[in-house]
mmCIF file with all atom_site columns, C-alpha atoms in Angstrom:
data_model
loop_
_atom_site.group_PDB
_atom_site.id
_atom_site.type_symbol
_atom_site.label_atom_id
_atom_site.label_alt_id
_atom_site.label_comp_id
_atom_site.label_asym_id
_atom_site.label_entity_id
_atom_site.label_seq_id
_atom_site.pdbx_PDB_ins_code
_atom_site.Cartn_x
_atom_site.Cartn_y
_atom_site.Cartn_z
_atom_site.occupancy
_atom_site.B_iso_or_equiv
_atom_site.pdbx_formal_charge
_atom_site.auth_seq_id
_atom_site.auth_comp_id
_atom_site.auth_asym_id
_atom_site.auth_atom_id
_atom_site.pdbx_PDB_model_num
ATOM 1   C CA . UNK A 1 1   ? -7.890  4.842   -16.394 1.00 88.00 ? 694 UNK A CA 1
ATOM 2   C CA . UNK A 1 2   ? -4.559  6.523   -15.311 1.00 92.00 ? 695 UNK A CA 1
ATOM 3   C CA . UNK A 1 3   ? -1.492  5.391   -17.317 1.00 94.00 ? 696 UNK A CA 1
ATOM 4   C CA . UNK A 1 4   ? 0.218   3.588   -14.537 1.00 95.00 ? 697 UNK A CA 1
ATOM 5   C CA . UNK A 1 5   ? -2.968  1.707   -13.591 1.00 95.00 ? 698 UNK A CA 1
ATOM 6   C CA . UNK A 1 6   ? -3.444  0.688   -17.236 1.00 96.00 ? 699 UNK A CA 1
ATOM 7   C CA . UNK A 1 7   ? 0.195   -0.547  -17.567 1.00 96.00 ? 700 UNK A CA 1
ATOM 8   C CA . UNK A 1 8   ? -0.285  -2.585  -14.336 1.00 95.00 ? 701 UNK A CA 1
ATOM 9   C CA . UNK A 1 9   ? -3.491  -4.039  -15.677 1.00 95.00 ? 702 UNK A CA 1
ATOM 10  C CA . UNK A 1 10  ? -1.615  -5.196  -18.834 1.00 95.00 ? 703 UNK A CA 1
ATOM 11  C CA . UNK A 1 11  ? 1.193   -6.693  -16.708 1.00 95.00 ? 704 UNK A CA 1
ATOM 12  C CA . UNK A 1 12  ? -1.086  -8.390  -14.147 1.00 95.00 ? 705 UNK A CA 1
ATOM 13  C CA . UNK A 1 13  ? -4.557  -9.014  -15.612 1.00 94.00 ? 706 UNK A CA 1
ATOM 14  C CA . UNK A 1 14  ? -7.201  -8.227  -12.953 1.00 94.00 ? 707 UNK A CA 1
ATOM 15  C CA . UNK A 1 15  ? -9.849  -10.786 -11.845 1.00 91.00 ? 708 UNK A CA 1
ATOM 16  C CA . UNK A 1 16  ? -13.576 -10.328 -12.540 1.00 85.00 ? 709 UNK A CA 1
ATOM 17  C CA . UNK A 1 17  ? -14.464 -6.802  -11.345 1.00 78.00 ? 710 UNK A CA 1
ATOM 18  C CA . UNK A 1 18  ? -15.314 -6.585  -7.657  1.00 78.00 ? 711 UNK A CA 1
ATOM 19  C CA . UNK A 1 19  ? -18.168 -4.722  -6.112  1.00 79.00 ? 712 UNK A CA 1
ATOM 20  C CA . UNK A 1 20  ? -17.589 -0.913  -6.580  1.00 81.00 ? 713 UNK A CA 1
ATOM 21  C CA . UNK A 1 21  ? -16.888 1.222   -3.557  1.00 86.00 ? 714 UNK A CA 1
ATOM 22  C CA . UNK A 1 22  ? -18.736 4.246   -2.354  1.00 90.00 ? 715 UNK A CA 1
ATOM 23  C CA . UNK A 1 23  ? -15.567 6.390   -2.276  1.00 92.00 ? 716 UNK A CA 1
ATOM 24  C CA . UNK A 1 24  ? -17.325 9.495   -0.951  1.00 93.00 ? 717 UNK A CA 1
ATOM 25  C CA . UNK A 1 25  ? -18.368 7.554   2.110   1.00 92.00 ? 718 UNK A CA 1
ATOM 26  C CA . UNK A 1 26  ? -14.921 6.073   2.500   1.00 91.00 ? 719 UNK A CA 1
ATOM 27  C CA . UNK A 1 27  ? -13.202 9.435   2.271   1.00 92.00 ? 720 UNK A CA 1
ATOM 28  C CA . UNK A 1 28  ? -15.739 10.924  4.708   1.00 92.00 ? 721 UNK A CA 1
ATOM 29  C CA . UNK A 1 29  ? -14.896 8.298   7.282   1.00 89.00 ? 722 UNK A CA 1
ATOM 30  C CA . UNK A 1 30  ? -11.168 8.861   6.777   1.00 88.00 ? 723 UNK A CA 1
ATOM 31  C CA . UNK A 1 31  ? -11.536 12.732  6.694   1.00 88.00 ? 724 UNK A CA 1
ATOM 32  C CA . UNK A 1 32  ? -9.438  12.819  3.607   1.00 89.00 ? 725 UNK A CA 1
ATOM 33  C CA . UNK A 1 33  ? -9.590  12.362  -0.141  1.00 93.00 ? 726 UNK A CA 1
ATOM 34  C CA . UNK A 1 34  ? -7.714  9.453   -1.578  1.00 95.00 ? 727 UNK A CA 1
ATOM 35  C CA . UNK A 1 35  ? -5.529  9.415   -4.715  1.00 96.00 ? 728 UNK A CA 1
ATOM 36  C CA . UNK A 1 36  ? -7.312  8.404   -8.009  1.00 96.00 ? 729 UNK A CA 1
ATOM 37  C CA . UNK A 1 37  ? -4.794  5.623   -8.767  1.00 96.00 ? 730 UNK A CA 1
ATOM 38  C CA . UNK A 1 38  ? -5.519  3.810   -5.639  1.00 94.00 ? 731 UNK A CA 1
ATOM 39  C CA . UNK A 1 39  ? -9.272  4.097   -6.052  1.00 94.00 ? 732 UNK A CA 1
ATOM 40  C CA . UNK A 1 40  ? -8.814  2.679   -9.594  1.00 94.00 ? 733 UNK A CA 1
ATOM 41  C CA . UNK A 1 41  ? -6.593  -0.188  -8.383  1.00 94.00 ? 734 UNK A CA 1
ATOM 42  C CA . UNK A 1 42  ? -9.134  -1.230  -5.695  1.00 92.00 ? 735 UNK A CA 1
ATOM 43  C CA . UNK A 1 43  ? -12.063 -0.942  -8.018  1.00 92.00 ? 736 UNK A CA 1
ATOM 44  C CA . UNK A 1 44  ? -10.103 -3.023  -10.673 1.00 93.00 ? 737 UNK A CA 1
ATOM 45  C CA . UNK A 1 45  ? -8.628  -5.664  -8.422  1.00 93.00 ? 738 UNK A CA 1
ATOM 46  C CA . UNK A 1 46  ? -10.596 -5.680  -5.167  1.00 89.00 ? 739 UNK A CA 1
ATOM 47  C CA . UNK A 1 47  ? -9.233  -7.427  -2.075  1.00 87.00 ? 740 UNK A CA 1
ATOM 48  C CA . UNK A 1 48  ? -6.278  -9.807  -2.317  1.00 88.00 ? 741 UNK A CA 1
ATOM 49  C CA . UNK A 1 49  ? -2.560  -9.484  -3.067  1.00 91.00 ? 742 UNK A CA 1
ATOM 50  C CA . UNK A 1 50  ? 0.027   -9.143  -5.755  1.00 93.00 ? 743 UNK A CA 1
ATOM 51  C CA . UNK A 1 51  ? 2.549   -11.919 -5.573  1.00 90.00 ? 744 UNK A CA 1
ATOM 52  C CA . UNK A 1 52  ? 5.790   -12.195 -7.265  1.00 87.00 ? 745 UNK A CA 1
ATOM 53  C CA . UNK A 1 53  ? 8.684   -14.650 -6.803  1.00 80.00 ? 746 UNK A CA 1
ATOM 54  C CA . UNK A 1 54  ? 12.145  -13.120 -6.095  1.00 70.00 ? 747 UNK A CA 1
ATOM 55  C CA . UNK A 1 55  ? 15.657  -14.534 -5.714  1.00 65.00 ? 748 UNK A CA 1
ATOM 56  C CA . UNK A 1 56  ? 15.299  -15.341 -2.029  1.00 65.00 ? 749 UNK A CA 1
ATOM 57  C CA . UNK A 1 57  ? 11.549  -15.455 -1.395  1.00 71.00 ? 750 UNK A CA 1
ATOM 58  C CA . UNK A 1 58  ? 8.009   -15.022 -2.796  1.00 81.00 ? 751 UNK A CA 1
ATOM 59  C CA . UNK A 1 59  ? 6.821   -11.646 -2.037  1.00 88.00 ? 752 UNK A CA 1
ATOM 60  C CA . UNK A 1 60  ? 3.222   -10.441 -1.530  1.00 92.00 ? 753 UNK A CA 1
ATOM 61  C CA . UNK A 1 61  ? 1.818   -6.899  -1.407  1.00 94.00 ? 754 UNK A CA 1
ATOM 62  C CA . UNK A 1 62  ? -1.650  -6.580  -0.129  1.00 92.00 ? 755 UNK A CA 1
ATOM 63  C CA . UNK A 1 63  ? -3.516  -3.467  -0.690  1.00 89.00 ? 756 UNK A CA 1
ATOM 64  C CA . UNK A 1 64  ? -5.800  -2.216  2.192   1.00 89.00 ? 757 UNK A CA 1
ATOM 65  C CA . UNK A 1 65  ? -9.389  -2.094  0.966   1.00 88.00 ? 758 UNK A CA 1
ATOM 66  C CA . UNK A 1 66  ? -12.385 -0.426  2.509   1.00 87.00 ? 759 UNK A CA 1
ATOM 67  C CA . UNK A 1 67  ? -15.008 -2.420  4.361   1.00 77.00 ? 760 UNK A CA 1
ATOM 68  C CA . UNK A 1 68  ? -12.968 -5.645  4.820   1.00 71.00 ? 761 UNK A CA 1
ATOM 69  C CA . UNK A 1 69  ? -14.108 -8.215  7.503   1.00 69.00 ? 762 UNK A CA 1
ATOM 70  C CA . UNK A 1 70  ? -10.471 -8.536  8.765   1.00 71.00 ? 763 UNK A CA 1
ATOM 71  C CA . UNK A 1 71  ? -9.475  -5.198  10.404  1.00 67.00 ? 764 UNK A CA 1
ATOM 72  C CA . UNK A 1 72  ? -5.850  -5.958  9.445   1.00 71.00 ? 765 UNK A CA 1
ATOM 73  C CA . UNK A 1 73  ? -6.839  -5.742  5.693   1.00 79.00 ? 766 UNK A CA 1
ATOM 74  C CA . UNK A 1 74  ? -9.248  -2.737  6.148   1.00 82.00 ? 767 UNK A CA 1
ATOM 75  C CA . UNK A 1 75  ? -8.163  0.643   4.955   1.00 85.00 ? 768 UNK A CA 1
ATOM 76  C CA . UNK A 1 76  ? -10.196 2.555   7.631   1.00 85.00 ? 769 UNK A CA 1
ATOM 77  C CA . UNK A 1 77  ? -9.215  0.446   10.527  1.00 86.00 ? 770 UNK A CA 1
ATOM 78  C CA . UNK A 1 78  ? -5.629  0.461   9.614   1.00 86.00 ? 771 UNK A CA 1
ATOM 79  C CA . UNK A 1 79  ? -5.639  4.195   9.258   1.00 87.00 ? 772 UNK A CA 1
ATOM 80  C CA . UNK A 1 80  ? -6.677  4.598   12.985  1.00 86.00 ? 773 UNK A CA 1
ATOM 81  C CA . UNK A 1 81  ? -4.429  1.691   14.196  1.00 87.00 ? 774 UNK A CA 1
ATOM 82  C CA . UNK A 1 82  ? -1.276  2.876   12.438  1.00 85.00 ? 775 UNK A CA 1
ATOM 83  C CA . UNK A 1 83  ? -1.672  6.411   13.660  1.00 86.00 ? 776 UNK A CA 1
ATOM 84  C CA . UNK A 1 84  ? -2.021  5.139   17.223  1.00 89.00 ? 777 UNK A CA 1
ATOM 85  C CA . UNK A 1 85  ? 1.059   2.907   16.804  1.00 87.00 ? 778 UNK A CA 1
ATOM 86  C CA . UNK A 1 86  ? 3.186   5.730   15.399  1.00 84.00 ? 779 UNK A CA 1
ATOM 87  C CA . UNK A 1 87  ? 2.118   8.254   18.106  1.00 87.00 ? 780 UNK A CA 1
ATOM 88  C CA . UNK A 1 88  ? 3.169   5.715   20.773  1.00 89.00 ? 781 UNK A CA 1
ATOM 89  C CA . UNK A 1 89  ? 6.503   4.886   19.093  1.00 86.00 ? 782 UNK A CA 1
ATOM 90  C CA . UNK A 1 90  ? 7.447   8.441   18.641  1.00 84.00 ? 783 UNK A CA 1
ATOM 91  C CA . UNK A 1 91  ? 6.327   9.282   22.134  1.00 89.00 ? 784 UNK A CA 1
ATOM 92  C CA . UNK A 1 92  ? 8.829   6.514   23.362  1.00 89.00 ? 785 UNK A CA 1
ATOM 93  C CA . UNK A 1 93  ? 11.550  8.193   21.404  1.00 86.00 ? 786 UNK A CA 1
ATOM 94  C CA . UNK A 1 94  ? 11.774  6.300   18.085  1.00 86.00 ? 787 UNK A CA 1
ATOM 95  C CA . UNK A 1 95  ? 13.009  8.841   15.611  1.00 87.00 ? 788 UNK A CA 1
ATOM 96  C CA . UNK A 1 96  ? 10.540  10.204  12.926  1.00 87.00 ? 789 UNK A CA 1
ATOM 97  C CA . UNK A 1 97  ? 11.757  9.916   9.448   1.00 90.00 ? 790 UNK A CA 1
ATOM 98  C CA . UNK A 1 98  ? 13.068  13.120  7.946   1.00 90.00 ? 791 UNK A CA 1
ATOM 99  C CA . UNK A 1 99  ? 10.015  13.286  5.566   1.00 92.00 ? 792 UNK A CA 1
ATOM 100 C CA . UNK A 1 100 ? 7.712   13.500  8.620   1.00 87.00 ? 793 UNK A CA 1
ATOM 101 C CA . UNK A 1 101 ? 9.555   16.196  10.625  1.00 88.00 ? 794 UNK A CA 1
ATOM 102 C CA . UNK A 1 102 ? 7.945   19.194  8.814   1.00 88.00 ? 795 UNK A CA 1
ATOM 103 C CA . UNK A 1 103 ? 4.813   20.554  10.492  1.00 89.00 ? 796 UNK A CA 1
ATOM 104 C CA . UNK A 1 104 ? 1.620   18.955  9.326   1.00 89.00 ? 797 UNK A CA 1
ATOM 105 C CA . UNK A 1 105 ? 3.355   15.998  7.530   1.00 91.00 ? 798 UNK A CA 1
ATOM 106 C CA . UNK A 1 106 ? 1.885   12.577  8.172   1.00 89.00 ? 799 UNK A CA 1
ATOM 107 C CA . UNK A 1 107 ? 1.350   9.087   6.645   1.00 92.00 ? 800 UNK A CA 1
ATOM 108 C CA . UNK A 1 108 ? -1.807  7.166   5.543   1.00 92.00 ? 801 UNK A CA 1
ATOM 109 C CA . UNK A 1 109 ? -1.422  3.456   5.177   1.00 93.00 ? 802 UNK A CA 1
ATOM 110 C CA . UNK A 1 110 ? -2.475  1.853   1.915   1.00 93.00 ? 803 UNK A CA 1
ATOM 111 C CA . UNK A 1 111 ? -0.803  -1.523  1.794   1.00 94.00 ? 804 UNK A CA 1
ATOM 112 C CA . UNK A 1 112 ? 1.447   -3.982  3.512   1.00 93.00 ? 805 UNK A CA 1
ATOM 113 C CA . UNK A 1 113 ? 3.993   -6.703  2.686   1.00 92.00 ? 806 UNK A CA 1
ATOM 114 C CA . UNK A 1 114 ? 2.755   -10.052 3.694   1.00 87.00 ? 807 UNK A CA 1
ATOM 115 C CA . UNK A 1 115 ? 5.147   -12.030 5.926   1.00 82.00 ? 808 UNK A CA 1
ATOM 116 C CA . UNK A 1 116 ? 7.493   -9.259  7.008   1.00 85.00 ? 809 UNK A CA 1
ATOM 117 C CA . UNK A 1 117 ? 5.138   -6.574  8.133   1.00 86.00 ? 810 UNK A CA 1
ATOM 118 C CA . UNK A 1 118 ? 6.487   -3.768  6.011   1.00 93.00 ? 811 UNK A CA 1
ATOM 119 C CA . UNK A 1 119 ? 3.814   -1.061  5.685   1.00 93.00 ? 812 UNK A CA 1
ATOM 120 C CA . UNK A 1 120 ? 3.349   1.126   2.720   1.00 95.00 ? 813 UNK A CA 1
ATOM 121 C CA . UNK A 1 121 ? 2.096   4.591   3.228   1.00 94.00 ? 814 UNK A CA 1
ATOM 122 C CA . UNK A 1 122 ? 1.244   7.706   1.349   1.00 95.00 ? 815 UNK A CA 1
ATOM 123 C CA . UNK A 1 123 ? 3.434   10.609  2.460   1.00 95.00 ? 816 UNK A CA 1
ATOM 124 C CA . UNK A 1 124 ? 0.927   13.418  3.087   1.00 94.00 ? 817 UNK A CA 1
ATOM 125 C CA . UNK A 1 125 ? 2.335   16.916  3.155   1.00 93.00 ? 818 UNK A CA 1
ATOM 126 C CA . UNK A 1 126 ? 0.343   20.195  3.685   1.00 92.00 ? 819 UNK A CA 1
ATOM 127 C CA . UNK A 1 127 ? -0.707  21.705  0.407   1.00 92.00 ? 820 UNK A CA 1
ATOM 128 C CA . UNK A 1 128 ? -0.176  18.405  -1.477  1.00 94.00 ? 821 UNK A CA 1
ATOM 129 C CA . UNK A 1 129 ? -2.974  17.052  -3.384  1.00 96.00 ? 822 UNK A CA 1
ATOM 130 C CA . UNK A 1 130 ? -3.684  13.280  -3.144  1.00 96.00 ? 823 UNK A CA 1
ATOM 131 C CA . UNK A 1 131 ? -2.695  12.782  -6.785  1.00 95.00 ? 824 UNK A CA 1
ATOM 132 C CA . UNK A 1 132 ? 0.800   13.963  -5.710  1.00 96.00 ? 825 UNK A CA 1
ATOM 133 C CA . UNK A 1 133 ? 1.284   11.880  -2.525  1.00 96.00 ? 826 UNK A CA 1
ATOM 134 C CA . UNK A 1 134 ? 4.213   9.559   -2.830  1.00 96.00 ? 827 UNK A CA 1
ATOM 135 C CA . UNK A 1 135 ? 5.047   6.228   -1.254  1.00 97.00 ? 828 UNK A CA 1
ATOM 136 C CA . UNK A 1 136 ? 7.155   5.613   1.912   1.00 96.00 ? 829 UNK A CA 1
ATOM 137 C CA . UNK A 1 137 ? 7.719   2.268   3.475   1.00 96.00 ? 830 UNK A CA 1
ATOM 138 C CA . UNK A 1 138 ? 8.220   1.562   7.171   1.00 93.00 ? 831 UNK A CA 1
ATOM 139 C CA . UNK A 1 139 ? 10.044  -1.725  7.709   1.00 91.00 ? 832 UNK A CA 1
ATOM 140 C CA . UNK A 1 140 ? 8.008   -4.220  9.728   1.00 83.00 ? 833 UNK A CA 1
ATOM 141 C CA . UNK A 1 141 ? 10.494  -5.052  12.485  1.00 80.00 ? 834 UNK A CA 1
ATOM 142 C CA . UNK A 1 142 ? 12.365  -1.859  12.956  1.00 81.00 ? 835 UNK A CA 1
ATOM 143 C CA . UNK A 1 143 ? 12.446  1.900   12.757  1.00 86.00 ? 836 UNK A CA 1
ATOM 144 C CA . UNK A 1 144 ? 13.814  2.305   9.242   1.00 90.00 ? 837 UNK A CA 1
ATOM 145 C CA . UNK A 1 145 ? 11.812  4.196   6.490   1.00 93.00 ? 838 UNK A CA 1
ATOM 146 C CA . UNK A 1 146 ? 12.424  4.361   2.757   1.00 95.00 ? 839 UNK A CA 1
ATOM 147 C CA . UNK A 1 147 ? 10.891  7.036   0.597   1.00 96.00 ? 840 UNK A CA 1
ATOM 148 C CA . UNK A 1 148 ? 10.288  6.260   -3.130  1.00 96.00 ? 841 UNK A CA 1
ATOM 149 C CA . UNK A 1 149 ? 9.087   9.462   -4.585  1.00 93.00 ? 842 UNK A CA 1
ATOM 150 C CA . UNK A 1 150 ? 6.290   8.155   -6.767  1.00 96.00 ? 843 UNK A CA 1
ATOM 151 C CA . UNK A 1 151 ? 2.518   7.497   -6.434  1.00 96.00 ? 844 UNK A CA 1
ATOM 152 C CA . UNK A 1 152 ? 1.164   4.179   -5.378  1.00 96.00 ? 845 UNK A CA 1
ATOM 153 C CA . UNK A 1 153 ? 0.397   2.699   -8.818  1.00 96.00 ? 846 UNK A CA 1
ATOM 154 C CA . UNK A 1 154 ? 3.822   3.651   -10.243 1.00 96.00 ? 847 UNK A CA 1
ATOM 155 C CA . UNK A 1 155 ? 5.439   2.121   -7.202  1.00 96.00 ? 848 UNK A CA 1
ATOM 156 C CA . UNK A 1 156 ? 3.615   -1.154  -7.446  1.00 95.00 ? 849 UNK A CA 1
ATOM 157 C CA . UNK A 1 157 ? 4.450   -1.292  -11.229 1.00 95.00 ? 850 UNK A CA 1
ATOM 158 C CA . UNK A 1 158 ? 8.150   -0.595  -10.395 1.00 95.00 ? 851 UNK A CA 1
ATOM 159 C CA . UNK A 1 159 ? 8.371   -3.312  -7.743  1.00 94.00 ? 852 UNK A CA 1
ATOM 160 C CA . UNK A 1 160 ? 6.501   -5.845  -9.911  1.00 94.00 ? 853 UNK A CA 1
ATOM 161 C CA . UNK A 1 161 ? 8.864   -5.250  -12.988 1.00 93.00 ? 854 UNK A CA 1
ATOM 162 C CA . UNK A 1 162 ? 12.025  -4.737  -10.925 1.00 92.00 ? 855 UNK A CA 1
ATOM 163 C CA . UNK A 1 163 ? 12.444  -1.053  -11.849 1.00 95.00 ? 856 UNK A CA 1
ATOM 164 C CA . UNK A 1 164 ? 12.424  -0.025  -8.308  1.00 93.00 ? 857 UNK A CA 1
ATOM 165 C CA . UNK A 1 165 ? 15.639  -0.822  -6.512  1.00 90.00 ? 858 UNK A CA 1
ATOM 166 C CA . UNK A 1 166 ? 15.045  -1.431  -2.798  1.00 91.00 ? 859 UNK A CA 1
ATOM 167 C CA . UNK A 1 167 ? 16.603  -3.599  -0.179  1.00 90.00 ? 860 UNK A CA 1
ATOM 168 C CA . UNK A 1 168 ? 13.120  -4.392  0.910   1.00 91.00 ? 861 UNK A CA 1
ATOM 169 C CA . UNK A 1 169 ? 12.056  -6.093  -2.413  1.00 90.00 ? 862 UNK A CA 1
ATOM 170 C CA . UNK A 1 170 ? 13.821  -8.702  -4.422  1.00 86.00 ? 863 UNK A CA 1
ATOM 171 C CA . UNK A 1 171 ? 13.622  -8.170  -8.286  1.00 86.00 ? 864 UNK A CA 1
ATOM 172 C CA . UNK A 1 172 ? 10.997  -10.491 -9.692  1.00 88.00 ? 865 UNK A CA 1
ATOM 173 C CA . UNK A 1 173 ? 12.269  -13.632 -11.284 1.00 87.00 ? 866 UNK A CA 1
ATOM 174 C CA . UNK A 1 174 ? 9.002   -14.594 -12.971 1.00 87.00 ? 867 UNK A CA 1
ATOM 175 C CA . UNK A 1 175 ? 5.762   -12.812 -13.890 1.00 90.00 ? 868 UNK A CA 1
ATOM 176 C CA . UNK A 1 176 ? 3.728   -11.321 -11.028 1.00 92.00 ? 869 UNK A CA 1
ATOM 177 C CA . UNK A 1 177 ? 0.066   -12.257 -10.489 1.00 92.00 ? 870 UNK A CA 1
ATOM 178 C CA . UNK A 1 178 ? -2.867  -11.173 -8.477  1.00 93.00 ? 871 UNK A CA 1
ATOM 179 C CA . UNK A 1 179 ? -4.680  -13.506 -6.042  1.00 91.00 ? 872 UNK A CA 1
ATOM 180 C CA . UNK A 1 180 ? -8.132  -12.269 -5.180  1.00 90.00 ? 873 UNK A CA 1
ATOM 181 C CA . UNK A 1 181 ? -9.357  -13.018 -1.666  1.00 83.00 ? 874 UNK A CA 1
ATOM 182 C CA . UNK A 1 182 ? -12.289 -14.947 -3.158  1.00 70.00 ? 875 UNK A CA 1
ATOM 183 C CA . UNK A 1 183 ? -9.753  -17.400 -4.680  1.00 57.00 ? 876 UNK A CA 1
ATOM 184 C CA . UNK A 1 184 ? -8.042  -17.754 -1.334  1.00 52.00 ? 877 UNK A CA 1
ATOM 185 C CA . UNK A 1 185 ? -11.173 -18.875 0.408   1.00 46.00 ? 878 UNK A CA 1
ATOM 186 C CA . UNK A 1 186 ? -11.841 -21.851 -1.894  1.00 39.00 ? 879 UNK A CA 1
#
């Protein structure tokens, strides 16, 4: 297990292990390899969300997971949908973030923030291996982007501990927890 994933598992104990994914098939459908920290997080936690209370509001980060019934929570469905949305917005004149102006740069969604619509992406640049992809956030109701410069597991750990300073997240006021989708259905 990668160090950031192990630290996260100590901070937020995972539920019973979910059904493992066929990552080769998922990556074939996406046409891209995926970072190991993301695969480990999904295999450890499964579908659901990390929740943490902040000063102003409870916050929830939901990882996109392959093969979800709800397309809004499905990694593959959101990959296609978000690419279509961005292409349309940029064609209409919304400015691209500086990180996406270099030829061949792009984003792949991996999570979103419940309630406000912020999407979390990997910043994908030519010649950069998936293990080196960093997190970039697109605000849910506007054109602003914020680049964090760390991989997904480190980003999540930083948000849940308050180590990441961002206007998009309140520092946690109590311990974070993970709510699996199965628990939400009962």
